[in-house]
CSV table of C-alpha atoms in Angstrom, one decimal:
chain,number,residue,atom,x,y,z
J,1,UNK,CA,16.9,2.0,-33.8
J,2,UNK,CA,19.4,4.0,-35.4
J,3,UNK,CA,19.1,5.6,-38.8
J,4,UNK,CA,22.0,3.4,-41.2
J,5,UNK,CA,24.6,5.3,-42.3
J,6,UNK,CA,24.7,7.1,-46.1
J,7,UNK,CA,25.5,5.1,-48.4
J,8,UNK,CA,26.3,6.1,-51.9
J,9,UNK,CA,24.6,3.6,-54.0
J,10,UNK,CA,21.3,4.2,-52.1
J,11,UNK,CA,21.6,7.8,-50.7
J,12,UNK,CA,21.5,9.7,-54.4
J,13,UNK,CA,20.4,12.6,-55.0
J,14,UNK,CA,17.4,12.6,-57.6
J,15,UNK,CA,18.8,13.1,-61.4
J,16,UNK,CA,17.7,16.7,-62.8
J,17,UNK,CA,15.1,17.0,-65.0
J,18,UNK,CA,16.8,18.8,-67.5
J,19,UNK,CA,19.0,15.8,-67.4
J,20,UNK,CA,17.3,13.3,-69.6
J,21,UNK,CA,17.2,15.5,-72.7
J,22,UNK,CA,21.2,16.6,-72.1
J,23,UNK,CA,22.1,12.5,-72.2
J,24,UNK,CA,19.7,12.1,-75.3
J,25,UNK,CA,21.4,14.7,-77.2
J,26,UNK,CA,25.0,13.6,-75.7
J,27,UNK,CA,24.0,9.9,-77.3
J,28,UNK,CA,22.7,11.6,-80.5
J,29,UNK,CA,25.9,13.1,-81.2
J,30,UNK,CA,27.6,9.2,-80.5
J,31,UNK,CA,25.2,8.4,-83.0
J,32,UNK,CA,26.0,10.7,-85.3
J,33,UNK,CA,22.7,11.6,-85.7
J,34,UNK,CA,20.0,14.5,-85.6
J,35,UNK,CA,17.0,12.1,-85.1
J,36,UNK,CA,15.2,11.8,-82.1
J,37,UNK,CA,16.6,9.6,-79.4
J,38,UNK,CA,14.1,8.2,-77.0
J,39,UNK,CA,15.6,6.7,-73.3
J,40,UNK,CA,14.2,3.5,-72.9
J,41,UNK,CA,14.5,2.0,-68.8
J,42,UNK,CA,15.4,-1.9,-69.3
J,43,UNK,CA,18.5,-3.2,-70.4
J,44,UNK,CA,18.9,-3.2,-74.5
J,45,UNK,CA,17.0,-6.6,-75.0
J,46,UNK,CA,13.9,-4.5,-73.8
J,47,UNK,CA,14.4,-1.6,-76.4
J,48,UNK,CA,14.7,-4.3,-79.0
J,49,UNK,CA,11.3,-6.1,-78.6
J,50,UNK,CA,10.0,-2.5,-77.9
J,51,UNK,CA,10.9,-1.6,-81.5
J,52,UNK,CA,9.8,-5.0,-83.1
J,53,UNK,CA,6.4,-4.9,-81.5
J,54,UNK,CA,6.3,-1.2,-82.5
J,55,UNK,CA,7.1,-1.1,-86.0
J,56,UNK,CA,5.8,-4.9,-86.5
J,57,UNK,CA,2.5,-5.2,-87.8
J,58,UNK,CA,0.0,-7.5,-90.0
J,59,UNK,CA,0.7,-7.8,-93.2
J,60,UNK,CA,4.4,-5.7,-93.3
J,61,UNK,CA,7.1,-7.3,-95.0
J,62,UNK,CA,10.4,-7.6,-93.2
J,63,UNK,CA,14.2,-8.6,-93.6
J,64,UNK,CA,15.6,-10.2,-90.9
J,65,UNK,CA,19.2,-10.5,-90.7
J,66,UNK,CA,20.7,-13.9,-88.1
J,67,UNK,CA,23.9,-14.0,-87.5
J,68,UNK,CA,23.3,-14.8,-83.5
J,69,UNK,CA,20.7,-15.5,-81.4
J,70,UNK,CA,19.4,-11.7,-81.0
J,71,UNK,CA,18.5,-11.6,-84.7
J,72,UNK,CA,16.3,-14.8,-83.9
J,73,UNK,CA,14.8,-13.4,-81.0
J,74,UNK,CA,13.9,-10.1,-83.2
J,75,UNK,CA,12.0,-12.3,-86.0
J,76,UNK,CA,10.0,-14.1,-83.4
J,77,UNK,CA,9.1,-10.3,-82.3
J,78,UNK,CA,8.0,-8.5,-85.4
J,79,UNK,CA,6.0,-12.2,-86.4
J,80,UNK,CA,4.1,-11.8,-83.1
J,81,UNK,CA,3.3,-8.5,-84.4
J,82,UNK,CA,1.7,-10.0,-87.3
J,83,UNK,CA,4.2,-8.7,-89.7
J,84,UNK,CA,5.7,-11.4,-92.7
J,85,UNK,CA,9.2,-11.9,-92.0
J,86,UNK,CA,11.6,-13.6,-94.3
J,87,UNK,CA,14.4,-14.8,-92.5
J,88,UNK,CA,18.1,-14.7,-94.1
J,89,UNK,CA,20.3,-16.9,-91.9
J,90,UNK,CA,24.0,-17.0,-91.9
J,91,UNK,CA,26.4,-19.5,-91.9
J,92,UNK,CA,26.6,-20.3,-88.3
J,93,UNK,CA,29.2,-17.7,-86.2
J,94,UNK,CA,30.0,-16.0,-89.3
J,95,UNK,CA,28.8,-12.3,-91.1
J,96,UNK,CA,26.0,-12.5,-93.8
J,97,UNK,CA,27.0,-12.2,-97.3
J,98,UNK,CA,25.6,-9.3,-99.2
J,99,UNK,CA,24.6,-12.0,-102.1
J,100,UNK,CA,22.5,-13.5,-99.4
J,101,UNK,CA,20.7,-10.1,-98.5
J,102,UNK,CA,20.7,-8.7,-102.0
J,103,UNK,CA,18.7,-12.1,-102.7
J,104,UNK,CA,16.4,-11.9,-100.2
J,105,UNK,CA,15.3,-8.3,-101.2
J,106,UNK,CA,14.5,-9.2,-104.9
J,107,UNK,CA,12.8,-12.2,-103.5
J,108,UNK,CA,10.3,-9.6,-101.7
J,109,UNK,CA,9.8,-7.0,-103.6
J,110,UNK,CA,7.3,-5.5,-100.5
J,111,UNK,CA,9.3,-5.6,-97.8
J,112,UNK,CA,9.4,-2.5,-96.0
J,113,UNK,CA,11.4,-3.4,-93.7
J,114,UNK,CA,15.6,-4.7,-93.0
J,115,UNK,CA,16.3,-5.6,-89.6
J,116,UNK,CA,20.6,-6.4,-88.8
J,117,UNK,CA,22.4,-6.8,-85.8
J,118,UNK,CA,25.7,-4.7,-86.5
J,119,UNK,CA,28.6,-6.6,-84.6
J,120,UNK,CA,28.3,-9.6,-82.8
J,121,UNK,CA,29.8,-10.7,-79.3
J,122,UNK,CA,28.4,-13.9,-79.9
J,123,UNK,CA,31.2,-15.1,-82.5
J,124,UNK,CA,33.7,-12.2,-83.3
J,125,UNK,CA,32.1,-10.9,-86.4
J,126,UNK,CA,31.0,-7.6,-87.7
J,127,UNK,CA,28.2,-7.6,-90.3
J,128,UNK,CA,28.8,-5.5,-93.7
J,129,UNK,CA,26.1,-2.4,-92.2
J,130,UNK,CA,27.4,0.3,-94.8
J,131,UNK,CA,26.7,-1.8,-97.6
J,132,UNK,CA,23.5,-3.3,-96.6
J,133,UNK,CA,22.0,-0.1,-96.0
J,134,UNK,CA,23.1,1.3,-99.1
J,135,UNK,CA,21.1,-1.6,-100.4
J,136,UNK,CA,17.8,-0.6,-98.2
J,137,UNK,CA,18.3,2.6,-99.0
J,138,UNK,CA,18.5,2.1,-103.0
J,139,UNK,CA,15.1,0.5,-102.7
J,140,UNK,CA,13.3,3.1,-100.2
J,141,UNK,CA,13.4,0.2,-96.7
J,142,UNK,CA,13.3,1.4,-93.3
J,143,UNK,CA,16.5,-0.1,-91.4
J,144,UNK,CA,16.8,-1.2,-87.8
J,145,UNK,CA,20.2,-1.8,-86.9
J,146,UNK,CA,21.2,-3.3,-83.6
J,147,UNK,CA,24.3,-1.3,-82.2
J,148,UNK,CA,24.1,-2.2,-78.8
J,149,UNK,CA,27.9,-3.8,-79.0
J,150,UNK,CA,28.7,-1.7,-82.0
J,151,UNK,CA,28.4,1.4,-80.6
J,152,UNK,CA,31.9,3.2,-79.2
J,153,UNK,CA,33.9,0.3,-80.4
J,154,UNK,CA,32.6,0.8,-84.1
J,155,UNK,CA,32.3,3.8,-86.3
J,156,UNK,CA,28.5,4.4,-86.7
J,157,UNK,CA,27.3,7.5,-88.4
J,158,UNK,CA,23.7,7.3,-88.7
J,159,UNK,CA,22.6,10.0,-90.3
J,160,UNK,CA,25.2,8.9,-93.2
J,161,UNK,CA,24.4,6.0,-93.6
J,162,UNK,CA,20.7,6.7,-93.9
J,163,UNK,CA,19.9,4.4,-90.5
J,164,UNK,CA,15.9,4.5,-89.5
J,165,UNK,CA,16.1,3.0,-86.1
J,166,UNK,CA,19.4,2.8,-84.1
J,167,UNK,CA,19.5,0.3,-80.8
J,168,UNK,CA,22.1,0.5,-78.3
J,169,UNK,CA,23.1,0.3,-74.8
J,170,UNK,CA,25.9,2.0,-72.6
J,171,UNK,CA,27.4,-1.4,-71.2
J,172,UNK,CA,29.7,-2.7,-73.9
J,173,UNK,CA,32.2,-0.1,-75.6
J,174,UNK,CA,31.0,2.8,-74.0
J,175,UNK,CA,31.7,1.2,-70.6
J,176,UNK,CA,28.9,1.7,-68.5
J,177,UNK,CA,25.9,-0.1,-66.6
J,178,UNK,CA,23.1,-1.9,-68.5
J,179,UNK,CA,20.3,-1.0,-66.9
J,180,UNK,CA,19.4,2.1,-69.8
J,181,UNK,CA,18.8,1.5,-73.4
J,182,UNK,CA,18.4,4.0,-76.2
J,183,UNK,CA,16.9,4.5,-79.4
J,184,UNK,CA,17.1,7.3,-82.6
J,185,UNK,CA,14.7,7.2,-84.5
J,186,UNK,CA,13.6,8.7,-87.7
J,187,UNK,CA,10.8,10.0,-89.3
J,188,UNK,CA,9.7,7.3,-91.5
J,189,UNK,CA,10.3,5.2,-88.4
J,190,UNK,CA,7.8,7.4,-86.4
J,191,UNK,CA,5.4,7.1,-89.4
J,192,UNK,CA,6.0,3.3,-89.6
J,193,UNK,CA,5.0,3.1,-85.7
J,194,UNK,CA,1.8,5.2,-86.3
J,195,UNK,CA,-0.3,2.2,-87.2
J,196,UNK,CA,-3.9,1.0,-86.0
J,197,UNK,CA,-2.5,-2.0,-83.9
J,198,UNK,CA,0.5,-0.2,-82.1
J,199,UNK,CA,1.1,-1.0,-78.9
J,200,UNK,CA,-0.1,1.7,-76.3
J,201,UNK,CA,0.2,1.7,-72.3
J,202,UNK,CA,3.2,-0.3,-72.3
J,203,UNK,CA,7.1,0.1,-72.0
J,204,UNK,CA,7.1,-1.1,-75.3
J,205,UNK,CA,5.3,1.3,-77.1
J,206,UNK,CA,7.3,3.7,-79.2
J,207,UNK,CA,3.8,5.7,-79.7
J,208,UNK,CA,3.8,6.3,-75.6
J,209,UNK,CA,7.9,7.3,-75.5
J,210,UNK,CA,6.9,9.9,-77.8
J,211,UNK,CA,3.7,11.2,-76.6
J,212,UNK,CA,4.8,10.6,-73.0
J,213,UNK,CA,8.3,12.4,-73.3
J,214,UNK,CA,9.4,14.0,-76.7
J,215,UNK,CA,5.7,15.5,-77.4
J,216,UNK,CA,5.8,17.1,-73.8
J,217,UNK,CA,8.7,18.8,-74.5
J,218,UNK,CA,11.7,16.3,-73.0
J,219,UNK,CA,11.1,18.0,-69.4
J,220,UNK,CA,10.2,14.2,-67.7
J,221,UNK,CA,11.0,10.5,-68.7
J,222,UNK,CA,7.4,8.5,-67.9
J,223,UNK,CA,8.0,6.2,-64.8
J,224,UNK,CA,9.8,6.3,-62.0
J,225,UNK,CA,13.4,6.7,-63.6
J,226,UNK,CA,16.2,5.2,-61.5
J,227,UNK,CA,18.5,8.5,-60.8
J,228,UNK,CA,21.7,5.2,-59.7
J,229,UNK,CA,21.6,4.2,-63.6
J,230,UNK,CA,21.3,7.9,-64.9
J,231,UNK,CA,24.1,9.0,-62.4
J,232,UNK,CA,26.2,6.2,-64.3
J,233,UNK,CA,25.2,6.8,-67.8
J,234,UNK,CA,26.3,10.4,-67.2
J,235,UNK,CA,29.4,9.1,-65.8
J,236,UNK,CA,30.1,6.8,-68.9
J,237,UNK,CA,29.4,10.0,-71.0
J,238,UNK,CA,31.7,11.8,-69.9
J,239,UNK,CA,34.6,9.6,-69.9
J,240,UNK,CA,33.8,9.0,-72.9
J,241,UNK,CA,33.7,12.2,-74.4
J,242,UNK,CA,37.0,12.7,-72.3
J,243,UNK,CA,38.5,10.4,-73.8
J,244,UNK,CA,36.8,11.5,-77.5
J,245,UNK,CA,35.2,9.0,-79.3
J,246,UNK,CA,37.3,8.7,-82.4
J,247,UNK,CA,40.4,8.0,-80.0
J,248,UNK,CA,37.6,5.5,-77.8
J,249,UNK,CA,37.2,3.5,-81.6
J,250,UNK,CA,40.9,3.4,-82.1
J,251,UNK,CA,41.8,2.0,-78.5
J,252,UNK,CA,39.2,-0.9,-79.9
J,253,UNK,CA,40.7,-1.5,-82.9
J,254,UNK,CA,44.3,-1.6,-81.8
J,255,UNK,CA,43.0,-4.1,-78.8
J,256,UNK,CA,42.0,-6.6,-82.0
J,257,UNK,CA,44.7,-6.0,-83.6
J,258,UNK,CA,46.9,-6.9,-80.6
J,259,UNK,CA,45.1,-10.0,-79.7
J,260,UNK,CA,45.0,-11.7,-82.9
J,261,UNK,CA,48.6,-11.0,-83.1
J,262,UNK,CA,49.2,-12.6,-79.7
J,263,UNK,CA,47.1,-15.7,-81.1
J,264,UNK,CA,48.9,-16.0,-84.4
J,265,UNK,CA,52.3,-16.2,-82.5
J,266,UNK,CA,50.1,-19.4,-80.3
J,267,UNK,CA,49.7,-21.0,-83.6
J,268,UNK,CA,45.9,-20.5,-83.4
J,269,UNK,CA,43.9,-19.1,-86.1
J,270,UNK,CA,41.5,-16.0,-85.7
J,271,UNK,CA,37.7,-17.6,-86.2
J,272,UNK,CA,37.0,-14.7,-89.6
J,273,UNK,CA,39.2,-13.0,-91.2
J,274,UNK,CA,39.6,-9.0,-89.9
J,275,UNK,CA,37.8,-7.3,-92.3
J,276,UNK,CA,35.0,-9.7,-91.0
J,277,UNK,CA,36.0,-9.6,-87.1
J,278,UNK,CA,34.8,-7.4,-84.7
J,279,UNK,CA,36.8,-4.7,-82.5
J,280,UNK,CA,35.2,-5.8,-79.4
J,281,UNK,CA,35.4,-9.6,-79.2
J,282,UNK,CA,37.7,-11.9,-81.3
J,283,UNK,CA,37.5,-15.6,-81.3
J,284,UNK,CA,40.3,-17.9,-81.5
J,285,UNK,CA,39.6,-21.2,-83.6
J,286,UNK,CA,40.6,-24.1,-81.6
J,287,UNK,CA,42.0,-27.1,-83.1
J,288,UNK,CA,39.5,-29.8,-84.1
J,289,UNK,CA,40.9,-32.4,-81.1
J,290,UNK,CA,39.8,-29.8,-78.5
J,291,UNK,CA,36.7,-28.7,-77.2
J,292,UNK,CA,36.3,-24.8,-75.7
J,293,UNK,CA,35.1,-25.9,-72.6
J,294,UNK,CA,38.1,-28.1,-72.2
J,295,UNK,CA,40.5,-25.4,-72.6
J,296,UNK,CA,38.1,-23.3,-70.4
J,297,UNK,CA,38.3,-25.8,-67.6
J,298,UNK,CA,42.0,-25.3,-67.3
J,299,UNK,CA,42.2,-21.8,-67.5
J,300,UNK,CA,43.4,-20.1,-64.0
J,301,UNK,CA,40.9,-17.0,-63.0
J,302,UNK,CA,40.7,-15.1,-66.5
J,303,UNK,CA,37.0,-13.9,-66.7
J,304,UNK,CA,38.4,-12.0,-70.4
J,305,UNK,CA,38.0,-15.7,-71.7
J,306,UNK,CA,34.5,-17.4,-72.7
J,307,UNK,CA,33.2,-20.2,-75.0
J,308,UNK,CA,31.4,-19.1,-78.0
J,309,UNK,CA,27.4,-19.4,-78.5
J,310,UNK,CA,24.9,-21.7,-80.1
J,311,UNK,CA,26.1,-24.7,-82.8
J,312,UNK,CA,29.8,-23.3,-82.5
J,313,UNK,CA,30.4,-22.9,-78.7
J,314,UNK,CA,33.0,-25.8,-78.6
J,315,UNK,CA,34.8,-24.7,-81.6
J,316,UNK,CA,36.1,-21.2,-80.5
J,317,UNK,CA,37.0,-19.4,-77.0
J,318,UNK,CA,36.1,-15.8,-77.5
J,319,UNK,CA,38.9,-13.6,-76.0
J,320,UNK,CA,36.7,-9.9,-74.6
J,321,UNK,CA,38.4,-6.5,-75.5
J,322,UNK,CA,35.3,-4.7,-75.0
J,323,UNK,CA,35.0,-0.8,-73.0
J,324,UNK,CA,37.6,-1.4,-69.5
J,325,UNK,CA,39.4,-4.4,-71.6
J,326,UNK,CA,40.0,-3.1,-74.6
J,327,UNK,CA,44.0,-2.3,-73.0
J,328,UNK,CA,47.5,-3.8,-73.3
J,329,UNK,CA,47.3,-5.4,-69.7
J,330,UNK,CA,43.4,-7.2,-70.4
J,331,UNK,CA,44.8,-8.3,-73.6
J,332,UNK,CA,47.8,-9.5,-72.3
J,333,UNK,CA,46.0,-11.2,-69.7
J,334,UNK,CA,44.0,-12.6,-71.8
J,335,UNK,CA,46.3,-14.2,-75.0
J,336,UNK,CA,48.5,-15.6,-71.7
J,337,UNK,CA,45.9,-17.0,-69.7
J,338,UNK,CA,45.0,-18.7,-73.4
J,339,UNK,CA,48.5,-20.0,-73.7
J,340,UNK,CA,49.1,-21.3,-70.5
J,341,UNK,CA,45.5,-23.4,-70.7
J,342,UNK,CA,46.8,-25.1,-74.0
J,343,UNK,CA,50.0,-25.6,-72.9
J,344,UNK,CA,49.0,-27.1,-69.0
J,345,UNK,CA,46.8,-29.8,-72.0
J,346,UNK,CA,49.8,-30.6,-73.9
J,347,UNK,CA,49.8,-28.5,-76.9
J,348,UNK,CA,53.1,-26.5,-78.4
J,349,UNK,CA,52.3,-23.0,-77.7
J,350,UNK,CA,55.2,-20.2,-77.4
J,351,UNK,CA,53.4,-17.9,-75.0
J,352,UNK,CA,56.7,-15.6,-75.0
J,353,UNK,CA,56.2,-14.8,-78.3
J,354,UNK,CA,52.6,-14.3,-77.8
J,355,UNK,CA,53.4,-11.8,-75.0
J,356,UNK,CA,56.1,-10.7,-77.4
J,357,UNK,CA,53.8,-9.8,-80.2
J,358,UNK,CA,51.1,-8.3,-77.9
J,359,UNK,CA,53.6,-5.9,-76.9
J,360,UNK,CA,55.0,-5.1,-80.6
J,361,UNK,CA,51.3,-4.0,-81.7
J,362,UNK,CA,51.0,-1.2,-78.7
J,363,UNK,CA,54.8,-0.5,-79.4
J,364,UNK,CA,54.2,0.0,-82.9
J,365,UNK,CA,50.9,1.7,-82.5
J,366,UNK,CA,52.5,4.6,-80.0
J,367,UNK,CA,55.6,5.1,-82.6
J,368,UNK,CA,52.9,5.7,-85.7
């Protein structure tokens, strides 16, 4: 039989050694960081549990933040770990209030422990990070941040803002494939992780990342790493860097900006207020007579359009300005294909001035 051709998604050549410790340091500068960064082979969801189940242990008192499912799904974690979690739960699709936190942490005077999920694709909203790690810090607490959306599309300076454990993946603002994860990590996070009933043999040990890579001198990731998603990350990397990451924050912010103008000239209302809104994702409050999955059903071919998740999924259609989208044509795109659903189900939209007002905020934008 004959051999089948080259192909370039199969045919790669391995990913250098030297490599993995280049990207780590690459992402430790995104960071903003000088902590160790560890490269974690699973999509972001597996660094998260591998941090809870690290750091989790019996009898250690933890904050956890829920503003979305993830922040659910990181409780359940660090209690299977044995570790006393006290839950502080949002509004539904809306930030936490730093009242809310501030009383949690004088409710437990031992916790050792603040776990947040920074921005949230779920809803649209950004969490208050700076000032709920000035809070851990004031009172000595380790924080985990999830940054896995955040990251690129956020300013996020670790080492500033005194962040313990940083999660984040290359798929959303950084615009590349999900298959890697990452992690920083401090030192009091290392020490945290150094318990009697951590995890070992196990991609979710943090002990075995360290002893298996950073301890041996970064020369090989443990495993069989996949060279097709390194290849990418590298790729993402340097676009990004090309592109410079202050300027790759901007583009995000002006892509908000731009679609909630383009929804305010629809007559629709922005589901939180922008200092509480994301860069990546913003939601568009529907009117109470329609449901999101109504207006979904008559949009034509715009995958930039989604319902939201959990209790408020028919109350908002989420409008995706994240890595690739976050441009004038995506968001365009998107505040038409919006438009012309609501007006195909009888409601008075002006989609011209939508376009209209879409436009003015890049117009603007490139005279500043």
């Amino acid at each position: 039989m004959p051999i089948p051709a080259p192909n370039p998604l199969l045919d790669l050549p391995p990913f250098p050694a030297e490599g993995y410790a280049d990207i780590a340091d690459r992402l430790a500068t995104v960071l903003g960081t000088s902590n160790d960064v560890v490269l974690v082979q699973g999509e972001a969801i597996v660094a998260l549990e591998a941090v809870a189940t690290s750091l989790g242990q019996p009898g250690l008192g933890a904050i956890n933040i829920v503003t979305s499912p993830y922040g659910h799904m990181f409780g359940g974690w660090l209690r299977s770990a044995g570790a006393k979690v006290t839950d502080v739960i949002a509004k539904p699709g809306l930030p936490v209030t730093l009242d809310a936190v501030r009383s949690a942490l004088d409710a437990n005077p031992d916790a050792r422990l603040l776990a947040l999920v920074h921005a949230e694709s779920a809803s649209g909203i950004l969490n208050p990070l700076e000032q709920i790690a000035a809070l851990a810090r004031e009172r000595g607490i380790l924080t985990v941040i999830d940054a896995v959306a955040s990251v690129g599309g956020h300013t996020l300076d670790t080492d500033a803002l005194g962040l313990d454990v940083v999660v984040i993946g290359p798929q959303k603002s950084l615009g590349g494939s999900p298959g890697l994860s990452a992690i920083s990590i401090s030192p009091a996070a290392w020490a945290l992780a150094n318990h009697a009933a951590a995890p070992t043999g196990s991609i979710l040990s943090l002990i075995d990342h360290r002893r298996l890579w950073l301890d041996t001198g970064r020369g090989a990731l443990p495993g069989m790493p996949s060279a097709l998603e390194f290849w990418a990350l590298r790729a993402a990397l340097d676009r990004v860097e090309a592109e410079g990451l202050p300027a790759l924050i901007a583009r995000h912010v002006q892509a908000a900006e731009a679609t909630r103008s383009g929804l305010v000239a629809l007559g629709l209302t922005p589901w939180v207020a922008p200092g509480d809104a994301s860069n990546l994702v913003t939601a568009a409050h529907l009117p109470d007579h329609l449901a999101a999955s109504r207006v979904l059903a008559a949009v034509d071919n715009s995958p930039g359009l989604s319902a939201g998740v959990g209790s408020i999924a028919e109350r908002l259609v989420r409008l995706n300005h994240t890595g690739a989208n976050a441009g004038f044509e995506q968001i365009l795109a998107n505040v038409v294909a919006l438009g012309s659903a609501l007006a195909s189900l009888g409601e008075q939209v002006d989609i011209g001035a939508a376009a209209e007002a879409v436009a003015d905020a890049y117009r603007v934008n490139r005279k500043s």
